[in-house]
Short mmCIF file of C-alpha atoms in Angstrom, two decimals:
data_model
loop_
_atom_site.label_atom_id
_atom_site.label_comp_id
_atom_site.label_asym_id
_atom_site.label_seq_id
_atom_site.Cartn_x
_atom_site.Cartn_y
_atom_site.Cartn_z
CA MET A 1 286.56 140.15 154.55
CA ARG A 2 283.19 138.58 153.54
CA SER A 3 280.16 140.05 154.93
CA SER A 4 276.79 139.13 155.24
CA GLN A 5 273.49 141.39 155.87
CA ARG A 6 270.83 140.09 158.18
CA LEU A 7 267.10 141.05 158.20
CA LEU A 8 265.78 140.63 161.37
CA CYS A 9 262.03 140.92 161.13
CA THR A 10 259.60 141.63 164.65
CA ALA A 11 256.16 141.07 164.67
CA ALA A 12 254.09 143.12 167.02
CA LEU A 13 250.70 142.33 167.82
CA VAL A 14 248.50 145.19 168.84
CA VAL A 15 245.32 144.97 170.72
CA ALA A 16 243.21 147.79 171.01
CA ALA A 17 240.66 148.32 174.02
CA VAL A 18 237.53 149.14 173.25
CA THR A 19 235.30 150.74 176.01
CA THR A 20 231.73 150.16 175.70
CA SER A 21 228.79 150.24 178.53
CA TRP A 22 228.23 146.62 178.48
CA ALA A 23 229.17 144.98 181.72
CA VAL A 24 231.43 141.62 180.77
CA GLU A 25 231.57 139.47 183.66
CA SER A 26 234.59 136.99 184.27
CA GLY A 27 235.39 134.05 186.61
CA PRO A 28 237.84 133.79 188.90
CA VAL A 29 241.41 133.08 187.73
CA ARG A 30 243.66 130.61 189.35
CA SER A 31 247.05 132.10 190.23
CA VAL A 32 250.34 130.34 189.09
CA ASP A 33 252.04 128.17 192.19
CA ASN A 34 255.70 129.07 190.98
CA ILE A 35 257.18 127.63 194.40
CA PRO A 36 258.09 123.62 193.81
CA PRO A 37 257.47 121.47 196.34
CA ALA A 38 260.82 120.30 198.21
CA PRO A 39 262.24 116.90 196.58
CA VAL A 40 261.82 113.57 198.19
CA THR A 41 265.04 111.81 200.26
CA GLU A 42 266.23 108.40 200.92
CA LEU A 43 264.97 107.13 197.74
CA ARG A 44 265.61 103.35 197.29
CA ALA A 45 264.76 100.55 194.80
CA LEU A 46 264.57 97.22 196.69
CA ASN A 47 264.79 93.95 194.79
CA THR A 48 261.85 91.54 196.18
CA GLY A 49 262.92 88.79 193.70
CA ASP A 50 259.83 89.07 191.28
CA GLU A 51 259.05 92.89 191.70
CA VAL A 52 260.82 96.06 192.91
CA LEU A 53 259.89 97.91 195.87
CA VAL A 54 260.23 101.98 195.55
CA THR A 55 260.59 104.00 198.91
CA TRP A 56 261.25 107.31 199.89
CA THR A 57 261.21 109.91 202.62
CA GLN A 58 258.24 112.39 201.81
CA SER A 59 258.78 115.62 200.80
CA VAL A 60 258.88 118.26 203.56
CA ASP A 61 256.01 120.07 201.88
CA ASP A 62 253.99 116.80 202.23
CA ALA A 63 251.78 118.85 204.51
CA VAL A 64 249.74 121.98 204.21
CA SER A 65 250.95 124.73 206.77
CA PHE A 66 249.30 128.39 206.97
CA THR A 67 251.55 131.74 206.88
CA PRO A 68 250.51 135.11 206.97
CA PHE A 69 250.05 137.08 203.65
CA GLY A 70 248.92 141.12 204.26
CA ASP A 71 245.94 140.65 206.38
CA ALA A 72 245.27 137.22 205.40
CA ILE A 73 246.35 133.53 206.63
CA VAL A 74 246.94 131.48 203.15
CA PRO A 75 247.76 128.16 202.89
CA ARG A 76 251.45 127.38 201.83
CA GLY A 77 253.55 124.07 200.56
CA GLY A 78 251.53 121.09 200.36
CA VAL A 79 251.82 118.58 197.19
CA ASN A 80 249.12 116.98 195.50
CA GLY A 81 251.27 113.30 194.86
CA TYR A 82 254.11 111.47 193.98
CA ARG A 83 254.96 110.68 190.36
CA VAL A 84 257.08 107.45 189.90
CA TYR A 85 259.33 107.21 186.85
CA ARG A 86 261.55 104.40 185.64
CA THR A 87 264.45 104.86 183.12
CA VAL A 88 266.08 102.09 181.24
CA GLN A 89 269.53 103.65 179.96
CA GLY A 90 269.65 105.28 176.71
CA GLU A 91 265.63 105.72 176.73
CA SER A 92 263.11 108.27 178.23
CA ALA A 93 261.95 108.12 181.54
CA GLU A 94 258.58 106.49 181.98
CA LEU A 95 255.94 107.47 184.05
CA ILE A 96 254.72 104.10 185.63
CA GLY A 97 252.88 105.45 188.66
CA ILE A 98 250.94 108.54 190.59
CA VAL A 99 250.55 107.94 194.29
CA SER A 100 248.62 110.08 196.74
CA PRO A 101 250.18 112.47 199.05
CA GLY A 102 251.19 111.09 202.32
CA SER A 103 252.54 107.69 200.42
CA PHE A 104 256.07 106.58 200.78
CA GLU A 105 256.54 103.55 198.78
CA TYR A 106 255.39 101.82 195.29
CA ILE A 107 255.69 98.45 194.13
CA ASP A 108 256.68 97.97 190.43
CA ALA A 109 255.30 94.61 189.51
CA ALA A 110 256.15 95.22 185.81
CA ALA A 111 259.54 95.01 185.93
CA THR A 112 261.49 92.72 183.64
CA ALA A 113 264.19 90.33 185.24
CA GLY A 114 267.50 91.04 183.92
CA ILE A 115 266.84 94.70 182.79
CA THR A 116 268.65 97.53 184.88
CA TYR A 117 266.27 100.24 185.99
CA ILE A 118 266.93 103.82 187.63
CA TYR A 119 263.81 104.98 189.56
CA SER A 120 262.91 108.72 190.22
CA VAL A 121 260.39 109.85 192.22
CA LYS A 122 258.94 113.55 192.12
CA PRO A 123 256.56 115.35 194.42
CA PHE A 124 254.15 117.58 192.48
CA ASP A 125 251.82 120.30 193.30
CA ALA A 126 249.57 122.40 190.72
CA ASP A 127 252.06 123.66 188.49
CA ASN A 128 255.31 122.24 189.47
CA GLU A 129 257.47 118.68 189.89
CA THR A 130 260.59 118.58 191.57
CA ASP A 131 263.42 116.19 190.51
CA PRO A 132 265.35 114.16 193.86
CA ALA A 133 268.50 116.01 194.45
CA ILE A 134 271.03 113.37 194.02
CA GLU A 135 274.42 113.40 193.35
CA PRO A 136 275.84 111.14 190.67
CA GLY A 137 277.45 108.21 191.73
CA SER A 138 276.42 108.71 195.42
CA ALA A 139 275.17 106.06 197.84
CA ASP A 140 271.98 107.97 197.05
CA ASP A 141 272.25 107.27 193.21
CA LEU A 142 273.28 103.57 193.49
CA ALA A 143 270.56 102.73 195.96
CA ARG A 144 267.52 103.80 193.32
CA ILE A 145 269.54 101.49 190.74
CA ILE A 146 268.32 97.62 190.26
CA SER A 147 268.49 94.74 188.20
CA LEU A 148 265.96 92.69 189.03
CA GLY A 149 266.78 89.13 190.16
CA GLY A 150 270.39 89.81 189.10
CA GLN A 151 273.50 90.85 190.13
CA PRO A 152 274.24 94.42 191.14
CA PRO A 153 274.48 96.62 188.08
CA ASP A 154 278.10 97.81 187.30
CA VAL A 155 277.85 101.40 187.72
CA VAL A 156 280.36 104.41 187.13
CA VAL A 157 280.36 107.91 186.95
CA VAL A 158 281.33 109.46 183.43
CA THR A 159 281.87 113.31 183.24
CA ARG A 160 281.52 114.64 179.60
CA VAL A 161 283.64 117.92 178.84
CA GLN A 162 280.99 119.53 176.17
CA SER A 163 280.63 122.98 175.02
CA GLN A 164 278.86 125.06 172.55
CA MET A 165 280.08 128.23 170.63
CA THR A 166 278.16 130.27 168.63
CA PHE A 167 280.01 132.27 165.61
CA ASP A 168 278.85 135.45 163.98
CA ALA A 169 279.38 134.00 160.79
CA VAL A 170 277.24 132.18 157.78
CA ILE A 171 277.17 128.51 156.44
CA ASP A 172 274.67 126.44 154.70
CA VAL A 173 274.58 123.85 157.07
CA GLU A 174 272.56 121.77 154.25
CA ASP A 175 275.71 121.66 152.46
CA GLU A 176 277.72 118.49 153.78
CA ALA A 177 280.64 119.49 151.61
CA ALA A 178 280.90 123.13 153.34
CA VAL A 179 280.12 121.87 157.13
CA GLU A 180 282.83 119.11 156.53
CA VAL A 181 285.41 121.92 155.62
CA PHE A 182 284.08 124.05 158.53
CA VAL A 183 284.47 121.11 160.95
CA THR A 184 288.22 120.34 159.87
CA ASP A 185 289.06 123.90 160.15
CA PHE A 186 287.66 124.25 163.48
CA ILE A 187 288.95 121.09 165.10
CA THR A 188 292.23 122.33 163.63
CA LEU A 189 292.28 125.99 165.23
CA LEU A 190 290.99 124.40 168.44
CA ALA A 191 293.46 121.99 168.86
CA ASN A 192 296.37 124.29 167.98
CA LEU A 193 294.80 126.59 170.18
CA LEU A 194 294.64 124.28 173.34
CA GLY A 195 297.94 122.66 172.55
CA ILE A 196 296.08 118.90 172.30
CA ASP A 197 295.57 116.33 169.64
CA PRO A 198 292.93 117.08 167.17
CA ALA A 199 291.33 113.42 167.83
CA ARG A 200 290.39 114.58 171.26
CA ILE A 201 287.97 117.05 169.97
CA SER A 202 284.70 115.55 168.48
CA VAL A 203 281.97 117.77 166.97
CA THR A 204 278.37 116.44 167.68
CA SER A 205 276.51 118.97 165.37
CA VAL A 206 276.73 122.12 163.64
CA THR A 207 273.35 124.29 163.30
CA ALA A 208 272.15 127.39 161.86
CA GLY A 209 271.68 130.57 163.77
CA SER A 210 274.90 132.31 163.17
CA ILE A 211 277.24 129.09 163.17
CA VAL A 212 276.50 127.06 166.34
CA VAL A 213 279.20 124.25 166.99
CA ASP A 214 278.40 121.94 169.92
CA PHE A 215 281.59 119.80 170.51
CA GLU A 216 283.24 117.57 173.17
CA ILE A 217 286.79 117.11 174.19
CA LEU A 218 287.99 113.82 175.14
CA ASP A 219 290.22 112.46 178.11
CA VAL A 220 293.38 110.69 177.49
CA GLU A 221 293.96 107.59 179.54
CA GLY A 222 297.53 107.81 181.26
CA ALA A 223 298.65 110.86 179.16
CA ASP A 224 300.07 112.76 182.15
CA ASP A 225 302.07 115.20 180.06
CA GLU A 226 298.61 116.48 178.42
CA HIS A 227 296.05 118.83 179.71
CA THR A 228 292.63 117.03 180.97
CA ALA A 229 289.69 117.85 179.04
CA ALA A 230 288.32 119.95 182.07
CA GLU A 231 291.59 121.82 181.70
CA ALA A 232 291.62 122.51 178.02
CA LEU A 233 287.90 123.76 178.18
CA GLU A 234 288.79 126.07 180.87
CA ASN A 235 291.70 127.18 178.96
CA LEU A 236 288.95 127.78 175.77
CA LEU A 237 286.81 129.70 178.16
CA ALA A 238 289.76 132.07 179.34
CA LEU A 239 291.00 132.50 175.92
CA VAL A 240 287.41 133.87 174.36
CA GLU A 241 287.10 135.92 178.02
CA ASP A 242 289.91 137.77 176.94
CA ASP A 243 289.23 139.86 173.87
CA THR A 244 292.66 141.23 173.46
CA ALA A 245 293.13 138.81 170.40
CA ASP A 246 290.56 137.60 167.83
CA GLU A 247 292.07 133.82 167.84
CA PHE A 248 289.00 132.66 165.69
CA ALA A 249 289.13 135.39 163.24
CA THR A 250 289.41 132.61 160.37
CA ILE A 251 285.87 131.40 161.36
CA GLY A 252 284.40 134.41 162.57
CA PRO A 253 283.69 136.40 166.01
CA VAL A 254 282.81 134.40 168.80
CA LEU A 255 279.51 135.61 170.03
CA GLN A 256 278.61 133.24 172.98
CA ILE A 257 280.48 130.23 174.42
CA GLU A 258 278.71 127.97 176.83
CA ASP A 259 280.19 125.50 179.52
CA ASN A 260 277.99 122.34 178.98
CA THR A 261 279.73 120.02 180.87
CA SER A 262 277.64 117.16 182.60
CA THR A 263 278.24 114.34 185.05
CA ASP A 264 276.20 111.09 184.82
CA THR A 265 275.48 107.82 186.27
CA VAL A 266 276.24 105.08 183.66
CA VAL A 267 275.28 101.53 183.81
CA ILE A 268 277.77 99.65 181.77
CA PRO A 269 276.35 96.20 180.25
CA GLN A 270 278.67 93.19 181.29
CA PRO A 271 281.00 92.03 178.69
CA VAL A 272 279.67 89.08 176.65
CA ASP A 273 281.10 87.29 173.20
CA ALA A 274 279.61 86.92 170.03
CA GLU A 275 276.88 84.10 171.66
CA GLY A 276 276.32 86.27 174.60
CA ASN A 277 278.36 84.69 177.06
CA VAL A 278 279.61 86.70 179.69
CA ILE A 279 282.99 87.47 179.77
CA LEU A 280 284.95 87.76 183.46
CA GLY A 281 288.75 89.35 183.43
CA TRP A 282 288.40 92.17 180.99
CA PHE A 283 289.54 94.55 183.83
CA THR A 284 291.19 97.29 181.74
CA ARG A 285 288.71 97.69 179.14
CA GLY A 286 291.31 97.98 176.97
CA GLY A 287 291.27 96.91 173.22
CA THR A 288 288.60 94.40 172.22
CA GLN A 289 289.69 91.62 174.29
CA VAL A 290 291.05 90.11 177.53
CA GLY A 291 294.51 90.58 177.23
CA LEU A 292 297.84 91.09 178.67
CA ASP A 293 297.38 94.51 180.52
CA ASP A 294 294.38 92.78 182.25
CA PHE A 295 296.62 89.92 183.14
CA PHE A 296 299.12 92.40 184.51
CA ALA A 297 296.17 94.48 186.64
CA PHE A 298 295.15 90.79 187.95
CA ALA A 299 298.59 89.88 189.20
CA GLU A 300 299.05 93.41 190.85
CA ASN A 301 296.35 92.17 192.69
CA PHE A 302 296.77 88.77 193.53
CA GLY A 303 297.00 87.69 197.07
CA ARG A 304 295.04 90.47 198.48
CA THR A 305 292.06 89.69 200.85
CA ASP A 306 289.20 91.44 202.17
CA ALA A 307 291.11 92.50 205.24
CA SER A 308 293.21 94.99 202.92
CA PRO A 309 292.06 98.52 202.18
CA GLU A 310 293.64 97.72 198.60
CA PHE A 311 291.39 94.51 198.03
CA ASP A 312 289.13 95.06 194.82
CA SER A 313 286.34 92.76 194.43
CA THR A 314 286.76 93.12 190.57
CA PHE A 315 289.44 90.89 190.71
CA ASP A 316 287.85 88.01 192.93
CA ILE A 317 286.21 86.19 190.08
CA VAL A 318 285.54 83.20 192.16
CA PRO A 319 284.19 85.11 195.29
CA ASN A 320 285.55 84.05 198.71
CA GLY A 321 287.03 87.28 199.68
CA ALA A 322 290.43 86.66 198.23
CA VAL A 323 292.12 86.86 195.02
CA ASP A 324 293.95 83.31 194.76
CA LEU A 325 294.59 80.40 192.56
CA ASP A 326 290.70 79.80 191.83
CA ASP A 327 290.72 83.36 190.43
CA PHE A 328 293.78 82.58 188.47
CA PHE A 329 292.42 79.93 186.85
CA ALA A 330 289.20 81.05 186.10
CA PHE A 331 291.08 84.28 184.75
CA ALA A 332 293.13 81.68 182.44
CA GLU A 333 289.88 80.39 180.99
CA TYR A 334 288.69 83.80 179.96
CA PHE A 335 292.15 84.99 178.56
CA GLY A 336 292.18 86.08 174.51
CA LYS A 337 288.43 86.15 174.43
CA ILE A 338 287.23 88.58 172.45
CA VAL A 339 284.72 91.17 173.69
CA ALA A 340 281.82 91.55 171.28
CA ASN A 341 279.99 94.64 172.73
CA ALA A 342 283.54 96.42 173.63
CA SER A 343 282.64 99.43 171.35
CA GLU A 344 279.31 99.96 173.30
CA ILE A 345 281.27 99.63 176.47
CA LYS A 346 283.83 102.16 175.68
CA ASP A 347 281.36 104.81 174.36
CA LEU A 348 279.37 104.52 177.51
CA LEU A 349 282.91 104.92 179.53
CA ASN A 350 283.57 107.91 177.02
CA GLN A 351 286.77 106.24 175.81
#
């Protein structure tokens, strides 16, 4: 076994207190407000044709109340205003406006037609701002996503099963060959321990600080006999917690493991061909073209109407409340077409 020594250096800054006869005056020091305001609710983004109207129900703290504190009555709550953010998928949120307390709407006149935006409104006080408490994929989440002047965006909820493991080991992360060997060994060992295909494990980063490995476990469509990604990670967490055996002895002792699973709302762009023309009928998102799997999916839904609980408007290509011959002929026009942005869409869907 190869061991490595570590040198930990701690620097202490010692400040000596010197007493003098001089008096030192100082002004009042503002206390830090560590209680954030309550979030807004009923956040909506409304398409008015050439601009977006963002509305919300104010934070319940959008009014100053008073409460006893010791022998005094002090103000409590209150917000200084609202910050309005706009996000395009894959980019950082952009602060587009700040409005005063008591406000409940904001007009985004700078939105561009054809681009899908996600809006957020955060009440703030002197030291804090609060994100809206919205469940990904919920009706409240969808209500704040809008494409100006276009059809409602295709929105899905994607869960990424991710983890971070820290090993008590040393590797030169600048040595690409060494990192490649480590990643191969790690994936092989992890796949064997969890009983899953190594192709389902994707290492996203290897960094120093001992060895810190970030990775993702992928799900497999239609593989009923395999553990789901969530089950695989749950099994891994149990293995690490059970210290009766060191399953990672060939790599190094596990110092820490974190469950970094995330659930996000993802806006899926429309499938297009090489010229940018929209392709309809790629229902299954399989392969890179509209194929037989899509035909069978369409056939299964053929004949259903919006009066049926099983009706799926996705297959109503020519919208009339029924999956009928008009939709069949429309589907036939797209059959066999190559989806130029198939890889982008599959990545967003975590496929």
